[in-house]
Amino acid sequence: MSKRRVITIKDIARKFNCSPSTVSRALNNHPSINIYTRKNIQEYAEKLGYQPNQVSLSLLNKKTYTVGVIVPNITGYFNAAILDGIQTILEPQGYALNIFQTNEFYEAEVNYIHKLLANRVDGIFVSVASETKDYAHFEKVIKQEIPLIFFDRGCEVEANQVRVDHYMGAVMAVEHLIQMGCQRIAHLKGPEGLSVTEERLTAYYDVLKKHKLPIEEKYILPAGFRTIKGVYPTQKLLALPDPPDGIFAVNDNIAMAAMHVIREHGLRVPDDIAIVGFDDEPHAAYCFPTLSTIAQPTLELGKEAAHLFLQQLQSETENFTAKEVVLPSQLIIRNSSLKNHLPTTN
């Protein structure tokens, strides 16, 4: 089978016995071209299946109208909702999203940054991988004066950032467990080194100190973010001579794993152990018991990140000042924490 020939502006120009620049202006509705000529050229181009050469247009305009988005994973609701927010703002502006998944690996993140720079994207959005401790690859982006926006997970680089107030979210979670009568509150924490892990852990410490409750390291165990990672640390907690009567989990996946293990041990949630998660995944309202959690405005987070990108494009490079946008979180009370059976909110 012969390869289908690509239709060019020169082919259309030969048909109308005019210059390629005239065809280009007609296809872009330039007012200098007679309206009837524009209409005839556009109809003919559509009939032939003409497609603009995006590479040539990118070189001409010095813009590719593409952005890169690097996320730890794209399997869960959280990052999918953020991507939706970014796309909602940028798609009407003509931008396409190139999405990459690091699976929390530093090397993958570095490789994707280099690939995006080579493809001359107009901006890069990043939720930093848990393995990332060196930021040289981000400095390369800044040196090339390409807008760099961090979202969800903070980073010690002079660039735009948008995140949720993880500290206050964790404060609300732990305060709520104390209000429910919990005295031995455990924390299943996230990966070491991540800003979200540290902020939630710091809030946990601060609230216990405020209420003069003992801080015991046996109740603070690393879990991670994936559901399976919540099983073993919960088993360790239940094996203690004095197991916790409340658990603050770093996210909803870990909280649900903890509830499963607790039920397997013949205990009840929340009567024996109350649980609060973080994120408000859609299934949190439909598991059994329904999960109390901290809701994050994920769609708004994505939209704010996109707005920061557009604002940076419009600003003069020498006058650019990095901005940090912090969005509020919200406590959602459901059955998993209701030892005192207060009214729930959905």
Short mmCIF file of C-alpha atoms in Angstrom, two decimals:
data_model
loop_
_atom_site.label_atom_id
_atom_site.label_comp_id
_atom_site.label_asym_id
_atom_site.label_seq_id
_atom_site.Cartn_x
_atom_site.Cartn_y
_atom_site.Cartn_z
CA MET A 1 0.00 0.00 0.00
CA SER A 2 1.44 3.38 -1.01
CA LYS A 3 1.99 6.03 1.66
CA ARG A 4 -0.65 8.77 1.64
CA ARG A 5 0.84 12.05 0.41
CA VAL A 6 0.71 14.96 2.87
CA ILE A 7 -1.16 17.99 1.53
CA THR A 8 0.78 21.27 1.89
CA ILE A 9 -0.02 24.96 1.57
CA LYS A 10 1.92 24.96 -1.73
CA ASP A 11 -0.53 22.41 -3.18
CA ILE A 12 -3.47 24.66 -2.33
CA ALA A 13 -1.61 27.72 -3.69
CA ARG A 14 -1.11 25.99 -7.09
CA LYS A 15 -4.84 25.27 -7.28
CA PHE A 16 -5.71 28.96 -6.82
CA ASN A 17 -2.68 30.32 -8.67
CA CYS A 18 -1.57 32.41 -5.71
CA SER A 19 1.31 32.57 -3.24
CA PRO A 20 1.58 30.23 -0.21
CA SER A 21 1.47 33.31 2.05
CA THR A 22 -1.94 34.23 0.60
CA VAL A 23 -3.22 30.73 1.37
CA SER A 24 -1.82 30.94 4.90
CA ARG A 25 -3.57 34.24 5.55
CA ALA A 26 -6.83 32.89 4.09
CA LEU A 27 -6.71 29.80 6.32
CA ASN A 28 -6.19 32.06 9.33
CA ASN A 29 -9.10 34.37 8.36
CA HIS A 30 -6.86 37.37 7.79
CA PRO A 31 -9.03 40.39 6.81
CA SER A 32 -6.63 41.38 4.01
CA ILE A 33 -7.92 38.42 1.97
CA ASN A 34 -11.30 38.76 0.26
CA ILE A 35 -14.01 36.92 2.20
CA TYR A 36 -15.04 34.85 -0.85
CA THR A 37 -11.44 33.87 -1.55
CA ARG A 38 -11.03 32.88 2.10
CA LYS A 39 -14.16 30.74 1.94
CA ASN A 40 -13.10 28.98 -1.28
CA ILE A 41 -9.58 28.25 0.00
CA GLN A 42 -10.85 26.99 3.36
CA GLU A 43 -13.42 24.69 1.76
CA TYR A 44 -10.85 23.29 -0.65
CA ALA A 45 -8.33 22.73 2.19
CA GLU A 46 -10.97 20.87 4.20
CA LYS A 47 -11.90 18.75 1.17
CA LEU A 48 -8.27 17.68 0.72
CA GLY A 49 -7.84 17.00 4.45
CA TYR A 50 -5.16 19.64 4.90
CA GLN A 51 -3.59 19.77 8.38
CA PRO A 52 -1.26 22.60 9.48
CA ASN A 53 2.35 21.61 10.12
CA GLN A 54 2.51 22.09 13.88
CA VAL A 55 6.30 21.81 13.97
CA SER A 56 6.68 24.63 11.44
CA LEU A 57 4.09 26.72 13.29
CA SER A 58 5.94 26.16 16.55
CA LEU A 59 9.21 27.38 15.07
CA LEU A 60 7.46 30.37 13.54
CA ASN A 61 5.54 31.37 16.68
CA LYS A 62 8.21 30.23 19.16
CA LYS A 63 5.42 28.38 20.98
CA THR A 64 4.39 24.74 20.81
CA TYR A 65 1.08 25.11 22.67
CA THR A 66 1.98 22.00 24.63
CA VAL A 67 2.74 21.62 28.33
CA GLY A 68 4.18 18.73 30.28
CA VAL A 69 2.54 17.36 33.42
CA ILE A 70 4.54 14.96 35.60
CA VAL A 71 2.66 13.09 38.32
CA PRO A 72 3.57 10.21 40.67
CA ASN A 73 0.66 8.16 39.27
CA ILE A 74 -2.45 8.55 37.16
CA THR A 75 -4.42 5.60 38.51
CA GLY A 76 -6.20 7.34 41.39
CA TYR A 77 -8.84 10.03 41.60
CA PHE A 78 -6.58 12.64 43.22
CA ASN A 79 -4.16 13.29 40.36
CA ALA A 80 -6.84 12.64 37.73
CA ALA A 81 -8.94 15.47 39.22
CA ILE A 82 -5.93 17.82 39.22
CA LEU A 83 -5.25 16.98 35.56
CA ASP A 84 -8.89 17.73 34.82
CA GLY A 85 -8.50 21.14 36.45
CA ILE A 86 -5.38 21.98 34.43
CA GLN A 87 -7.02 20.87 31.19
CA THR A 88 -10.23 22.81 31.94
CA ILE A 89 -8.26 26.06 31.91
CA LEU A 90 -5.61 25.38 29.27
CA GLU A 91 -7.56 23.50 26.58
CA PRO A 92 -9.68 26.56 25.63
CA GLN A 93 -6.38 28.44 25.28
CA GLY A 94 -5.24 25.93 22.65
CA TYR A 95 -2.87 23.89 24.83
CA ALA A 96 -2.41 20.13 24.77
CA LEU A 97 -1.18 18.18 27.81
CA ASN A 98 1.67 15.66 27.67
CA ILE A 99 1.23 13.52 30.81
CA PHE A 100 3.98 11.41 32.38
CA GLN A 101 3.85 9.05 35.36
CA THR A 102 6.96 8.62 37.55
CA ASN A 103 5.68 5.91 39.92
CA GLU A 104 7.59 7.91 42.58
CA PHE A 105 10.98 7.26 40.88
CA TYR A 106 13.56 10.07 40.77
CA GLU A 107 15.26 8.83 37.60
CA ALA A 108 11.96 8.73 35.72
CA GLU A 109 11.25 12.32 36.79
CA VAL A 110 14.67 13.49 35.54
CA ASN A 111 14.25 11.68 32.21
CA TYR A 112 10.80 13.19 31.65
CA ILE A 113 12.07 16.69 32.39
CA HIS A 114 14.83 16.26 29.78
CA LYS A 115 12.35 14.88 27.27
CA LEU A 116 9.97 17.81 27.77
CA LEU A 117 12.81 20.32 27.43
CA ALA A 118 13.90 18.65 24.19
CA ASN A 119 10.33 18.92 22.89
CA ARG A 120 10.28 22.65 23.70
CA VAL A 121 7.09 22.60 25.73
CA ASP A 122 5.76 25.97 26.85
CA GLY A 123 5.51 24.99 30.52
CA ILE A 124 6.01 22.11 32.95
CA PHE A 125 3.78 21.09 35.88
CA VAL A 126 5.25 18.72 38.48
CA SER A 127 4.09 16.81 41.54
CA VAL A 128 7.47 15.73 42.90
CA ALA A 129 8.30 12.02 43.19
CA SER A 130 8.86 10.70 46.72
CA GLU A 131 12.41 9.59 45.74
CA THR A 132 13.42 13.09 44.63
CA LYS A 133 15.97 14.72 46.90
CA ASP A 134 18.06 16.55 44.28
CA TYR A 135 16.57 19.41 42.27
CA ALA A 136 19.19 20.08 39.57
CA HIS A 137 16.80 19.00 36.81
CA PHE A 138 14.30 21.64 37.92
CA GLU A 139 16.99 24.32 37.86
CA LYS A 140 17.57 23.50 34.19
CA VAL A 141 13.93 24.32 33.47
CA ILE A 142 14.21 27.67 35.24
CA LYS A 143 17.47 28.55 33.44
CA GLN A 144 15.72 28.02 30.11
CA GLU A 145 13.00 30.46 31.30
CA ILE A 146 10.24 27.86 30.90
CA PRO A 147 7.39 28.27 33.41
CA LEU A 148 7.66 25.61 36.13
CA ILE A 149 4.71 25.00 38.43
CA PHE A 150 4.78 22.61 41.36
CA PHE A 151 1.44 21.30 42.56
CA ASP A 152 0.34 19.33 45.64
CA ARG A 153 3.87 18.55 46.86
CA GLY A 154 6.11 21.46 47.75
CA CYS A 155 9.69 21.82 46.54
CA GLU A 156 12.61 24.03 47.66
CA VAL A 157 12.98 25.67 44.26
CA GLU A 158 12.17 29.27 43.33
CA ALA A 159 9.12 28.50 41.19
CA ASN A 160 5.35 28.84 41.29
CA GLN A 161 3.66 26.42 43.67
CA VAL A 162 0.06 25.57 44.50
CA ARG A 163 -0.87 23.20 47.29
CA VAL A 164 -3.48 22.40 49.88
CA ASP A 165 -3.04 23.36 53.55
CA HIS A 166 -1.97 19.89 54.67
CA TYR A 167 -1.02 21.11 58.14
CA MET A 168 -4.47 22.49 58.99
CA GLY A 169 -6.13 19.48 57.41
CA ALA A 170 -4.18 17.17 59.70
CA VAL A 171 -4.93 19.41 62.68
CA MET A 172 -8.66 19.06 62.00
CA ALA A 173 -8.34 15.27 61.65
CA VAL A 174 -6.50 14.74 64.94
CA GLU A 175 -8.65 17.30 66.81
CA HIS A 176 -11.74 15.44 65.64
CA LEU A 177 -10.43 12.09 66.95
CA ILE A 178 -9.75 13.70 70.32
CA GLN A 179 -13.27 15.16 70.36
CA MET A 180 -14.54 11.62 69.79
CA GLY A 181 -12.79 10.57 73.01
CA CYS A 182 -9.65 8.97 71.53
CA GLN A 183 -6.64 9.03 73.85
CA ARG A 184 -4.16 6.74 72.06
CA ILE A 185 -4.03 8.11 68.53
CA ALA A 186 -1.76 6.46 65.96
CA HIS A 187 -0.51 8.00 62.74
CA LEU A 188 0.15 5.94 59.62
CA LYS A 189 2.42 8.38 57.80
CA GLY A 190 3.53 8.86 54.21
CA PRO A 191 6.95 8.47 52.54
CA GLU A 192 9.91 10.16 54.22
CA GLY A 193 11.01 13.54 52.91
CA LEU A 194 7.82 14.61 51.19
CA SER A 195 6.39 17.96 52.24
CA VAL A 196 2.90 16.51 52.61
CA THR A 197 4.22 13.79 54.94
CA GLU A 198 6.13 16.25 57.11
CA GLU A 199 3.29 18.78 57.35
CA ARG A 200 0.76 16.15 58.43
CA LEU A 201 3.19 14.59 60.89
CA THR A 202 4.04 17.99 62.41
CA ALA A 203 0.33 18.74 62.86
CA TYR A 204 -0.15 15.37 64.58
CA TYR A 205 2.64 16.19 67.05
CA ASP A 206 1.35 19.72 67.67
CA VAL A 207 -2.23 18.66 68.42
CA LEU A 208 -1.17 15.92 70.83
CA LYS A 209 1.09 18.40 72.65
CA LYS A 210 -1.74 20.95 72.80
CA HIS A 211 -4.03 18.41 74.48
CA LYS A 212 -1.20 17.07 76.68
CA LEU A 213 -1.51 13.58 75.22
CA PRO A 214 1.65 11.44 75.19
CA ILE A 215 3.60 11.20 71.94
CA GLU A 216 4.77 7.62 71.58
CA GLU A 217 6.83 6.50 68.60
CA LYS A 218 5.21 3.04 68.69
CA TYR A 219 2.03 4.71 67.43
CA ILE A 220 3.80 6.43 64.49
CA LEU A 221 4.50 4.01 61.65
CA PRO A 222 5.50 4.54 58.01
CA ALA A 223 2.93 3.37 55.50
CA GLY A 224 3.17 5.13 52.15
CA PHE A 225 0.30 5.98 49.83
CA ARG A 226 -0.71 2.67 48.22
CA THR A 227 -3.49 0.63 49.88
CA ILE A 228 -1.38 -2.49 50.43
CA LYS A 229 1.14 -0.42 52.41
CA GLY A 230 -1.43 0.09 55.17
CA VAL A 231 -1.82 -3.58 56.06
CA TYR A 232 1.43 -4.43 57.89
CA PRO A 233 1.68 -1.26 60.03
CA THR A 234 -1.94 -1.70 61.14
CA GLN A 235 -1.19 -5.29 62.12
CA LYS A 236 1.76 -4.00 64.18
CA LEU A 237 -0.49 -1.47 65.93
CA LEU A 238 -3.08 -4.13 66.80
CA ALA A 239 -0.36 -6.40 68.21
CA LEU A 240 0.60 -3.81 70.83
CA PRO A 241 -0.43 -4.54 74.47
CA ASP A 242 -2.27 -1.19 74.37
CA PRO A 243 -3.38 -0.72 70.75
CA PRO A 244 -4.63 2.69 69.59
CA ASP A 245 -8.24 3.74 69.91
CA GLY A 246 -7.89 6.18 66.99
CA ILE A 247 -5.91 6.23 63.75
CA PHE A 248 -5.09 9.21 61.55
CA ALA A 249 -4.05 7.79 58.16
CA VAL A 250 -1.97 9.74 55.65
CA ASN A 251 -4.58 9.10 52.94
CA ASP A 252 -7.85 7.31 52.31
CA ASN A 253 -6.19 4.25 50.76
CA ILE A 254 -4.21 3.61 53.94
CA ALA A 255 -7.30 4.30 56.08
CA MET A 256 -9.34 1.72 54.17
CA ALA A 257 -6.57 -0.86 54.48
CA ALA A 258 -6.52 -0.19 58.23
CA MET A 259 -10.30 -0.68 58.49
CA HIS A 260 -10.00 -4.01 56.68
CA VAL A 261 -7.28 -5.26 59.06
CA ILE A 262 -9.23 -4.08 62.12
CA ARG A 263 -12.34 -6.01 61.03
CA GLU A 264 -10.22 -9.11 60.32
CA HIS A 265 -9.09 -8.97 63.97
CA GLY A 266 -12.68 -9.00 65.18
CA LEU A 267 -12.67 -5.34 66.20
CA ARG A 268 -15.16 -2.66 65.26
CA VAL A 269 -14.77 0.70 63.52
CA PRO A 270 -15.38 3.18 65.10
CA ASP A 271 -16.43 1.62 68.44
CA ASP A 272 -13.03 0.07 69.14
CA ILE A 273 -10.86 2.19 66.84
CA ALA A 274 -11.95 5.41 65.13
CA ILE A 275 -10.32 6.28 61.80
CA VAL A 276 -9.83 9.45 59.74
CA GLY A 277 -8.22 9.49 56.29
CA PHE A 278 -7.07 12.26 53.96
CA ASP A 279 -8.08 13.17 50.35
CA ASP A 280 -11.83 12.35 50.23
CA GLU A 281 -11.56 9.84 47.39
CA PRO A 282 -14.99 9.19 45.78
CA HIS A 283 -15.24 5.67 47.27
CA ALA A 284 -14.69 7.05 50.80
CA ALA A 285 -18.40 7.85 50.98
CA TYR A 286 -19.41 4.32 49.90
CA CYS A 287 -17.11 1.96 51.82
CA PHE A 288 -18.23 0.33 55.08
CA PRO A 289 -18.24 2.12 57.37
CA THR A 290 -18.19 5.34 55.40
CA LEU A 291 -14.85 7.05 55.89
CA SER A 292 -14.27 10.33 57.72
CA THR A 293 -11.57 12.23 55.87
CA ILE A 294 -10.00 15.55 54.92
CA ALA A 295 -11.26 16.80 51.57
CA GLN A 296 -8.85 18.53 49.21
CA PRO A 297 -10.11 20.85 46.45
CA THR A 298 -8.31 18.89 43.73
CA LEU A 299 -10.08 20.40 40.72
CA GLU A 300 -9.39 23.92 42.01
CA LEU A 301 -5.77 22.96 42.67
CA GLY A 302 -5.36 22.07 38.99
CA LYS A 303 -7.09 25.25 37.87
CA GLU A 304 -4.91 27.43 40.10
CA ALA A 305 -1.78 25.74 38.74
CA ALA A 306 -2.94 26.53 35.19
CA HIS A 307 -3.65 30.15 36.11
CA LEU A 308 -0.15 30.51 37.57
CA PHE A 309 1.28 29.21 34.29
CA LEU A 310 -0.72 31.68 32.19
CA GLN A 311 0.21 34.57 34.51
CA GLN A 312 3.89 33.72 34.22
CA LEU A 313 3.68 33.66 30.43
CA GLN A 314 2.32 37.19 30.48
CA SER A 315 4.92 38.56 32.91
CA GLU A 316 8.32 39.91 31.97
CA THR A 317 11.07 37.43 32.84
CA GLU A 318 13.15 39.96 34.77
CA ASN A 319 10.11 40.98 36.83
CA PHE A 320 8.94 37.44 37.62
CA THR A 321 8.37 36.61 41.28
CA ALA A 322 7.41 33.07 42.24
CA LYS A 323 4.02 32.73 43.91
CA GLU A 324 2.68 30.17 46.36
CA VAL A 325 -1.06 29.51 46.46
CA VAL A 326 -2.38 27.59 49.47
CA LEU A 327 -5.93 26.23 49.27
CA PRO A 328 -8.00 25.29 52.34
CA SER A 329 -8.91 21.71 53.24
CA GLN A 330 -12.16 20.53 54.87
CA LEU A 331 -13.05 17.92 57.49
CA ILE A 332 -15.73 15.50 56.25
CA ILE A 333 -17.26 13.57 59.16
CA ARG A 334 -18.66 10.12 58.36
CA ASN A 335 -19.23 6.91 60.30
CA SER A 336 -15.64 5.65 60.65
CA SER A 337 -14.89 8.17 63.40
CA LEU A 338 -18.27 8.67 65.07
CA LYS A 339 -17.76 7.16 68.50
CA ASN A 340 -20.24 9.68 69.86
CA HIS A 341 -22.59 9.35 66.88
CA LEU A 342 -22.66 12.97 65.81
CA PRO A 343 -24.54 13.92 62.60
CA THR A 344 -22.52 13.12 59.48
CA THR A 345 -21.79 15.32 56.47
CA ASN A 346 -21.36 13.99 52.95
#
